[in-house]
CSV table of C-alpha atoms in Angstrom, one decimal:
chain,number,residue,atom,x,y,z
A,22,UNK,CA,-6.3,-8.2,12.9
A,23,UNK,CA,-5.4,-7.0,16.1
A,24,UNK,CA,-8.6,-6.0,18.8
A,25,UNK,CA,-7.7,-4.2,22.1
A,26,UNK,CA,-10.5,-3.7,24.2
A,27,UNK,CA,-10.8,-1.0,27.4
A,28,UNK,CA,-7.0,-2.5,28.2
A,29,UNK,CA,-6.5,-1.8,31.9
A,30,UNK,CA,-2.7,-2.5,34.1
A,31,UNK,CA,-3.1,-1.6,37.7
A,32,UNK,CA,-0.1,-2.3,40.1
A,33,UNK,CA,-0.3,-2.8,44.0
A,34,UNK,CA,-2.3,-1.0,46.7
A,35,UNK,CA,-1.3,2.6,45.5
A,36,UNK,CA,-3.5,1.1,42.5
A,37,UNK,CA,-0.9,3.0,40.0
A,38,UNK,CA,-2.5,2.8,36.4
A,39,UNK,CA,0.1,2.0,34.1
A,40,UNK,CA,-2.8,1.4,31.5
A,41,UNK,CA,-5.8,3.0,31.6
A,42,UNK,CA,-8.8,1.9,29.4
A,43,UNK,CA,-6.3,1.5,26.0
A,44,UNK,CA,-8.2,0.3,23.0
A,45,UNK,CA,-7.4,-0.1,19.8
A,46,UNK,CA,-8.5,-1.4,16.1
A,47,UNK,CA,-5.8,-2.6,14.0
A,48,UNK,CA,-6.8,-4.3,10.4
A,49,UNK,CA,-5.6,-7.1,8.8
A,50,UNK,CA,-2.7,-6.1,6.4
A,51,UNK,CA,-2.0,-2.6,7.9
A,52,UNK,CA,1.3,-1.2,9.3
A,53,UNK,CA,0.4,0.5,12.8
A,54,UNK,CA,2.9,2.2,14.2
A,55,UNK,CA,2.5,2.5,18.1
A,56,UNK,CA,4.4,5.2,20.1
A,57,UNK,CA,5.0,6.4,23.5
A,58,UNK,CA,8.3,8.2,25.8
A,59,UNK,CA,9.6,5.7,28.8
A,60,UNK,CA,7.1,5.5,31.2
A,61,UNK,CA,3.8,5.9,29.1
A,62,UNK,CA,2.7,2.2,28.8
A,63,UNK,CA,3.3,1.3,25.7
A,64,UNK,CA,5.7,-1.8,27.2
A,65,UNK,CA,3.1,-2.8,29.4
A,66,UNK,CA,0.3,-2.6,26.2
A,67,UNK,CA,2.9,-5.0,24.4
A,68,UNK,CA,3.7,-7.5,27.0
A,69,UNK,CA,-0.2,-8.3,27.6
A,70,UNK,CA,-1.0,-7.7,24.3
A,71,UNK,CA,1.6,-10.9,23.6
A,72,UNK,CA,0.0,-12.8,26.6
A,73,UNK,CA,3.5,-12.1,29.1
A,74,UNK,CA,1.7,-10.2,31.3
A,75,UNK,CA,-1.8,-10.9,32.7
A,76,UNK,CA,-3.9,-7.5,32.6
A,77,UNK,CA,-6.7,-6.2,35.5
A,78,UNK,CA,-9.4,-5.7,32.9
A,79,UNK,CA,-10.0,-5.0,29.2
A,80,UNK,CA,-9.0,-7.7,26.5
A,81,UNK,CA,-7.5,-8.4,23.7
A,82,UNK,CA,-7.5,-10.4,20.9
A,83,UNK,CA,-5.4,-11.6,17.7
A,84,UNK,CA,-6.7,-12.6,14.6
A,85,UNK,CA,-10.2,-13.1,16.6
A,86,UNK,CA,-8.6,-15.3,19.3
A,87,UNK,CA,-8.7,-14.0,23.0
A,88,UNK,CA,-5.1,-13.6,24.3
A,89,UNK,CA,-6.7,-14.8,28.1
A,90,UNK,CA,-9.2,-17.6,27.1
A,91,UNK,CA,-7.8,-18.9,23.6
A,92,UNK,CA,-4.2,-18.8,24.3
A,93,UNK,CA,-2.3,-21.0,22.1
A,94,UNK,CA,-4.7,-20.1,19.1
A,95,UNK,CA,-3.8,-16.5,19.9
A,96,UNK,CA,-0.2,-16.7,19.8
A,97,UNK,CA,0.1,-19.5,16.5
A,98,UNK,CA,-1.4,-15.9,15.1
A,99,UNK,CA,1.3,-14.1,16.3
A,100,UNK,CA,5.6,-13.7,15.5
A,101,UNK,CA,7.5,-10.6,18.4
A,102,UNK,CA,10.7,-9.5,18.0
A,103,UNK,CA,10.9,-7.6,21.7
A,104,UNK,CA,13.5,-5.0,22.1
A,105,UNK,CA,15.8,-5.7,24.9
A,106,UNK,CA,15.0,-9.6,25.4
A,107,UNK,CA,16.6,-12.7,24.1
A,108,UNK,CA,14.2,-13.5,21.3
A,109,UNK,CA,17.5,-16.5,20.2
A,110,UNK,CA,19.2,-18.7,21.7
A,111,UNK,CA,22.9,-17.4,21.5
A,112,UNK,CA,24.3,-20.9,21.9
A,113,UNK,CA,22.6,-21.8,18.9
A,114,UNK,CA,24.0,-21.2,15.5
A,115,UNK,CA,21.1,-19.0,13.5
A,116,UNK,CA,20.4,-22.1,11.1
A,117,UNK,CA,19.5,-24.2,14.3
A,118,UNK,CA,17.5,-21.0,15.6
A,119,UNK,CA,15.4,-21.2,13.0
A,120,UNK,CA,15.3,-24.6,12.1
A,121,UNK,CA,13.9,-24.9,16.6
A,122,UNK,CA,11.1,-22.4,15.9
A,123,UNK,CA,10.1,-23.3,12.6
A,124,UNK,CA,9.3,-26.9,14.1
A,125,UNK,CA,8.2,-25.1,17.6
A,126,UNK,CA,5.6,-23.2,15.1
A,127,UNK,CA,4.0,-26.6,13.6
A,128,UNK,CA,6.5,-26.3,10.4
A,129,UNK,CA,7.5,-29.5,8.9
A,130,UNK,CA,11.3,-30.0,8.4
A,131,UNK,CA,11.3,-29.6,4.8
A,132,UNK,CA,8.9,-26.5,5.2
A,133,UNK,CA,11.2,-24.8,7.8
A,134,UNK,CA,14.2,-26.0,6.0
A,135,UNK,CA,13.1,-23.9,3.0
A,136,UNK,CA,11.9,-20.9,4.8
A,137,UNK,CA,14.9,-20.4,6.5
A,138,UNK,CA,17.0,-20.1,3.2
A,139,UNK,CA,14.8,-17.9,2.4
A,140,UNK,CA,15.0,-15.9,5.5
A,141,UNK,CA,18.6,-15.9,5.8
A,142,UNK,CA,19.2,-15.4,2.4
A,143,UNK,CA,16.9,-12.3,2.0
A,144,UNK,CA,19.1,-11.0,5.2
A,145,UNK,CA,22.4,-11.7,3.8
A,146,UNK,CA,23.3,-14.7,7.0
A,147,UNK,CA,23.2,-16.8,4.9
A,148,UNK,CA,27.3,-17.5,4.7
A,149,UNK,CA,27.2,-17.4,8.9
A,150,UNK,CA,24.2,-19.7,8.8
A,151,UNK,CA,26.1,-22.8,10.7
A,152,UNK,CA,28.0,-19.7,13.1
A,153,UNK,CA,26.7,-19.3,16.5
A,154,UNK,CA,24.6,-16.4,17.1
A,155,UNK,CA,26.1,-15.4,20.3
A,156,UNK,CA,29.3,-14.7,18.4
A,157,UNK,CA,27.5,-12.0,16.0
A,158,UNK,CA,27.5,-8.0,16.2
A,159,UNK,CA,23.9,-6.7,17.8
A,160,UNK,CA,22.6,-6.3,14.0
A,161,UNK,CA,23.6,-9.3,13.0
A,162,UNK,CA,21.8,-11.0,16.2
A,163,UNK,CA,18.6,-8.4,15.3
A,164,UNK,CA,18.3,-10.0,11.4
A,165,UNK,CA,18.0,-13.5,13.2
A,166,UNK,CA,15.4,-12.5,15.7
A,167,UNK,CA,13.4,-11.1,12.8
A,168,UNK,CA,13.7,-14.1,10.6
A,169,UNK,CA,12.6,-16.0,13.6
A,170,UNK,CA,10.0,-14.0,14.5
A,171,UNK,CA,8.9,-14.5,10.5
A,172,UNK,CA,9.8,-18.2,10.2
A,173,UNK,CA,6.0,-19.4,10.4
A,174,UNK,CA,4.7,-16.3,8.1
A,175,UNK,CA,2.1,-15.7,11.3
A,176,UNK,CA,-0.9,-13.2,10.1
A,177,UNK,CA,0.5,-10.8,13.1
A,178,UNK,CA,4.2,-9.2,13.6
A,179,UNK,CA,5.1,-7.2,16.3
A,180,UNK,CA,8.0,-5.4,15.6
A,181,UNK,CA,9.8,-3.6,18.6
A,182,UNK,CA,12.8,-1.6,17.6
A,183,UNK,CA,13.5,-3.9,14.4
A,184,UNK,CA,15.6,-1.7,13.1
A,185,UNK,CA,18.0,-1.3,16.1
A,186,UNK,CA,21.7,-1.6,15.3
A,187,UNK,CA,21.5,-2.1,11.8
A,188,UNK,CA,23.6,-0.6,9.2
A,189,UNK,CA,22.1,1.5,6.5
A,190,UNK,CA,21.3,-1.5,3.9
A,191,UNK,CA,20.1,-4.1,6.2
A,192,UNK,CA,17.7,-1.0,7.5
A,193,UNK,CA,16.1,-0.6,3.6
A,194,UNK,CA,15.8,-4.5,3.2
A,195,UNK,CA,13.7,-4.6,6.6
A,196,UNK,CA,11.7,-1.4,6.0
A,197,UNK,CA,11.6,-3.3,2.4
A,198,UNK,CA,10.2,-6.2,3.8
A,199,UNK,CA,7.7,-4.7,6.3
A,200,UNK,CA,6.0,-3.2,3.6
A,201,UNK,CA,6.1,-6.2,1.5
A,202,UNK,CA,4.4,-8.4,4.3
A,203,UNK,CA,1.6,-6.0,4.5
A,204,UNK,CA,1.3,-5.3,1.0
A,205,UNK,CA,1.5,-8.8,-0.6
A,206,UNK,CA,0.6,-11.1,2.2
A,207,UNK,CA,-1.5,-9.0,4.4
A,208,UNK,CA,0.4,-9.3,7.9
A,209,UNK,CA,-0.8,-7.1,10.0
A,210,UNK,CA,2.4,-5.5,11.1
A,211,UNK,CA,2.6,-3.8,14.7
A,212,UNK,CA,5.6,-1.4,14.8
A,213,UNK,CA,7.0,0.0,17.8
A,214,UNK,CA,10.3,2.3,17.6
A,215,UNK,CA,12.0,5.6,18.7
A,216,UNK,CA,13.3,5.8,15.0
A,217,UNK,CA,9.8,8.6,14.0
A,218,UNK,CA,11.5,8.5,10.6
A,219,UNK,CA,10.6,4.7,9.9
A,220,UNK,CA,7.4,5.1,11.4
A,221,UNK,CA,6.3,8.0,8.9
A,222,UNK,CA,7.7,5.9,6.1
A,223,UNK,CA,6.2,2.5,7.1
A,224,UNK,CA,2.9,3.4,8.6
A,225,UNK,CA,-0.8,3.7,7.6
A,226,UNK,CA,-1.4,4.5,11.2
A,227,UNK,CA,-0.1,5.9,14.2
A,228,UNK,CA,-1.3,5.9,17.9
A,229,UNK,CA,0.5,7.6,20.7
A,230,UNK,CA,0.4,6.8,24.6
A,231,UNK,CA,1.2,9.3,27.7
A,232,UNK,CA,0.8,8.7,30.9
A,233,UNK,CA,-1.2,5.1,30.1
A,234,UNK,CA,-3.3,6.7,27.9
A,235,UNK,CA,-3.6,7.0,24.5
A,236,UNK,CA,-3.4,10.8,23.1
A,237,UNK,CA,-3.7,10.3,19.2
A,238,UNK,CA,-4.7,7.3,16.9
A,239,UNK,CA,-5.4,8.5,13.6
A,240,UNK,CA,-4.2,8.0,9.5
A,241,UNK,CA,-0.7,9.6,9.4
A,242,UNK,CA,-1.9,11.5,6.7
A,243,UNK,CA,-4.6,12.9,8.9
A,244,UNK,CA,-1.9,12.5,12.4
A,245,UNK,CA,0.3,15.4,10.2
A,246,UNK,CA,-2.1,17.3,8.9
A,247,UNK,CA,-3.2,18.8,12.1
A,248,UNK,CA,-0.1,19.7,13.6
A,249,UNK,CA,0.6,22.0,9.8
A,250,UNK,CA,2.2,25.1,11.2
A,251,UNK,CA,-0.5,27.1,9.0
A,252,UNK,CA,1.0,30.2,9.6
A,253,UNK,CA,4.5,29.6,8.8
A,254,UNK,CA,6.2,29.8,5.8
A,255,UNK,CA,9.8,29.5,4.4
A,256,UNK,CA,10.6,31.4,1.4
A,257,UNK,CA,13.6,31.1,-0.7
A,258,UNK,CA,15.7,33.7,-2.4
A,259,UNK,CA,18.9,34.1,-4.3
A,260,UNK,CA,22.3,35.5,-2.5
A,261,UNK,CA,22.1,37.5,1.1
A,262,UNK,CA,18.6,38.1,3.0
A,263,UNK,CA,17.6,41.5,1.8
A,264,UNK,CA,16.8,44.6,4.4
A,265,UNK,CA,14.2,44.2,6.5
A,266,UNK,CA,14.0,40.5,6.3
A,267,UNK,CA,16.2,37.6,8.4
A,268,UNK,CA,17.4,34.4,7.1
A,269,UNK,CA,20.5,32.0,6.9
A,270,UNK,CA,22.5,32.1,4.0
A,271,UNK,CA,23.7,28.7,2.4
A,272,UNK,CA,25.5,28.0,-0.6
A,273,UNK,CA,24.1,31.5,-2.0
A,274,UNK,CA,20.8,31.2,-1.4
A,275,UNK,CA,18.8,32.2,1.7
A,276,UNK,CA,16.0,30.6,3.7
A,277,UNK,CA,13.8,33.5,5.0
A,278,UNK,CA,11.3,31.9,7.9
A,279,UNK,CA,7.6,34.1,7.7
A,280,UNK,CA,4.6,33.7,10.3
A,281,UNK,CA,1.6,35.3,9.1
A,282,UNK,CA,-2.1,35.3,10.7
A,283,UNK,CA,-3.8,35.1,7.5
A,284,UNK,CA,-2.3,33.1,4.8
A,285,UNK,CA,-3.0,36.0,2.4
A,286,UNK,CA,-0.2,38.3,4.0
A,287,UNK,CA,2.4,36.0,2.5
A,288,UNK,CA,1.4,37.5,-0.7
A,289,UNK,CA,2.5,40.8,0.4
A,290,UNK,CA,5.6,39.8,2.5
A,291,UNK,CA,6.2,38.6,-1.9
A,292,UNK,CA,5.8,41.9,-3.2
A,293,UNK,CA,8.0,43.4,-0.6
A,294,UNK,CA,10.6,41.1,-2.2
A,295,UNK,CA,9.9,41.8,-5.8
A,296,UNK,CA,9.9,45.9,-5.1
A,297,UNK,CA,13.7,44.9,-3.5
A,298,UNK,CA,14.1,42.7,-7.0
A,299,UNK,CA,14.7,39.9,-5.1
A,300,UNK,CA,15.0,36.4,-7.0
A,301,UNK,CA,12.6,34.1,-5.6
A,302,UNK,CA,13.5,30.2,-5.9
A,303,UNK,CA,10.5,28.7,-3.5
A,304,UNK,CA,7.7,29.7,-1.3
A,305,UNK,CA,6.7,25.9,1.0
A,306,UNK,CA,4.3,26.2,3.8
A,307,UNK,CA,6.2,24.3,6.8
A,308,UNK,CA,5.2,20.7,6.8
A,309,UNK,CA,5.8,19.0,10.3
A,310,UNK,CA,7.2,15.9,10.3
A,311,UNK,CA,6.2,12.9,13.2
A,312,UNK,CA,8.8,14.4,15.2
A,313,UNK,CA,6.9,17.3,15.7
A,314,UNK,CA,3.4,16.1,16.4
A,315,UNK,CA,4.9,13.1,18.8
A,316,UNK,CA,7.0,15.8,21.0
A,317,UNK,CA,3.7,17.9,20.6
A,318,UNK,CA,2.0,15.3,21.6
A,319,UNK,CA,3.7,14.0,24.8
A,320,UNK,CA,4.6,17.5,26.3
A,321,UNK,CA,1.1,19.3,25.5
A,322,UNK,CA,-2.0,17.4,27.2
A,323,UNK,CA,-4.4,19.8,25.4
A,324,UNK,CA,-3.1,18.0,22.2
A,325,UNK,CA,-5.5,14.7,22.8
């Protein structure tokens, strides 16, 4: 599990407060998903969170073992792909990549001989194994960064951007894989990315940071569910949008878009269309997606 404890990053004498009192829970074998726009302090959380960066109070510790006092036990517990750093070596091909970190990780040969296979294998490299990595496409250099980051099975993943520069089916065997871990083997999985879509998909949880502070951290169900637009509606109905009502038209049928202040007036603004004989294929209250509720989120302080 991952504990995060009244997490504090002041910089210099203007005593800027990049993080302000940030904690956080995260269970063994969940997928958290952790969000923020540039600036909010999300980075900063990660880089001390991952022992880079030294914070001005709070604490935090992985799998029980403080990041500060207990270092190297913190970070055996503990596999990063980071977003924007080297997490390879380039000159290296990606069999010796993860042959150096298997061993650097307290793997036997044999033992990080066999995991990569599996590793590469699972990411289709395994045909490029013996190529050097700095000659691959930014996917391609992503999949080995993730197999290294997996190559001890640690108990904790962060993943930042994993998904960044992949095509569409080495996107599906890392979402696969991400719930697999957390599923089957109980890695608590950390995800951080812009892409909300793999973050609703993946995640049991989501928190949210503006301004060095966090806004949300709640269930996704529960994170959803209280940005539902209760007073809108979209109703569908066959051919043009009939008098009195405005819509757009696709494919013959048209998507009419109702607000109501009591969710009992849709049943009229139905029997308006049924006096016009009007065909009606649906009637969905509007759903936000984590799109939604992260813009609302970020922009609207009266949201937290």
């Amino acid at each position: 599990m991952i504990e995060i404890d009244a997490l504090t990053k002041v910089y210099g004498s203007a005593q800027v407060r990049a993080v302000d009192e940030v904690s956080l829970h995260i269970p063994a074998g969940s997928v958290f998903g952790f969000l923020g726009p540039n600036g909010a302090g999300k980075t900063t959380t990660i880089k001390m969170m991952a022992g880079l960066l030294a914070p001005t109070s709070g604490q935090v510790r992985l799998g029980g073992f403080d990041v500060a006092r207990q270092r190297s036990a913190a970070m055996a517990q503990f596999g990063a792909v980071l977003e924007g750093s080297r997490n390879v070596y380039w000159s290296l091909s990606a069999w010796q990549n993860l042959m150096y970190f298997g061993r650097l990780k307290g793997l036997r040969k044999a033992q990080a001989g066999e995991r990569a296979g599996e590793l590469l294998t699972g990411l289709g490299l395994w045909d490029r194994r013996h190529d050097k990595v700095g000659g691959f496409s930014r996917g391609m250099q992503q999949k080995v960064a993730i197999a290294a980051a997996l190559i001890a099975d640690p108990p904790i993943v962060l993943l930042d951007e994993p998904t960044l520069g992949l095509d569409v089916e080495a996107t599906r065997t890392v979402k696969d894989w991400i719930a697999e871990l957390a599923r089957e083997l109980g890695t608590t999985i950390l995800l951080t990315t812009h892409q909300l879509d793999v973050v609703q998909e993946l995640c049991d949880r989501v928190a949210v940071m503006r301004q060095g502070r966090l806004v949300a951290d709640l269930p996704t169900r529960e994170l959803l569910a209280g940005f539902r637009e209760r007073d809108r509606y979209e109703i569908r109905v066959e051919g043009a949008a009939p008098p009195g009502f405005d819509g757009v038209t696709r494919d013959g049928v048209t998507t009419i878009s109702v607000r109501v202040s009591d969710p009992r007036e849709v049943y009229d603004v139905v029997e308006r269309l049924r006096v016009q004989e009007v065909v009606l294929e649906s009637l969905t209250q509007v759903q936000p997606d984590l799109e939604d509720v992260f813009l609302a989120l970020v922009r609207e302080p009266s949201h937290a």
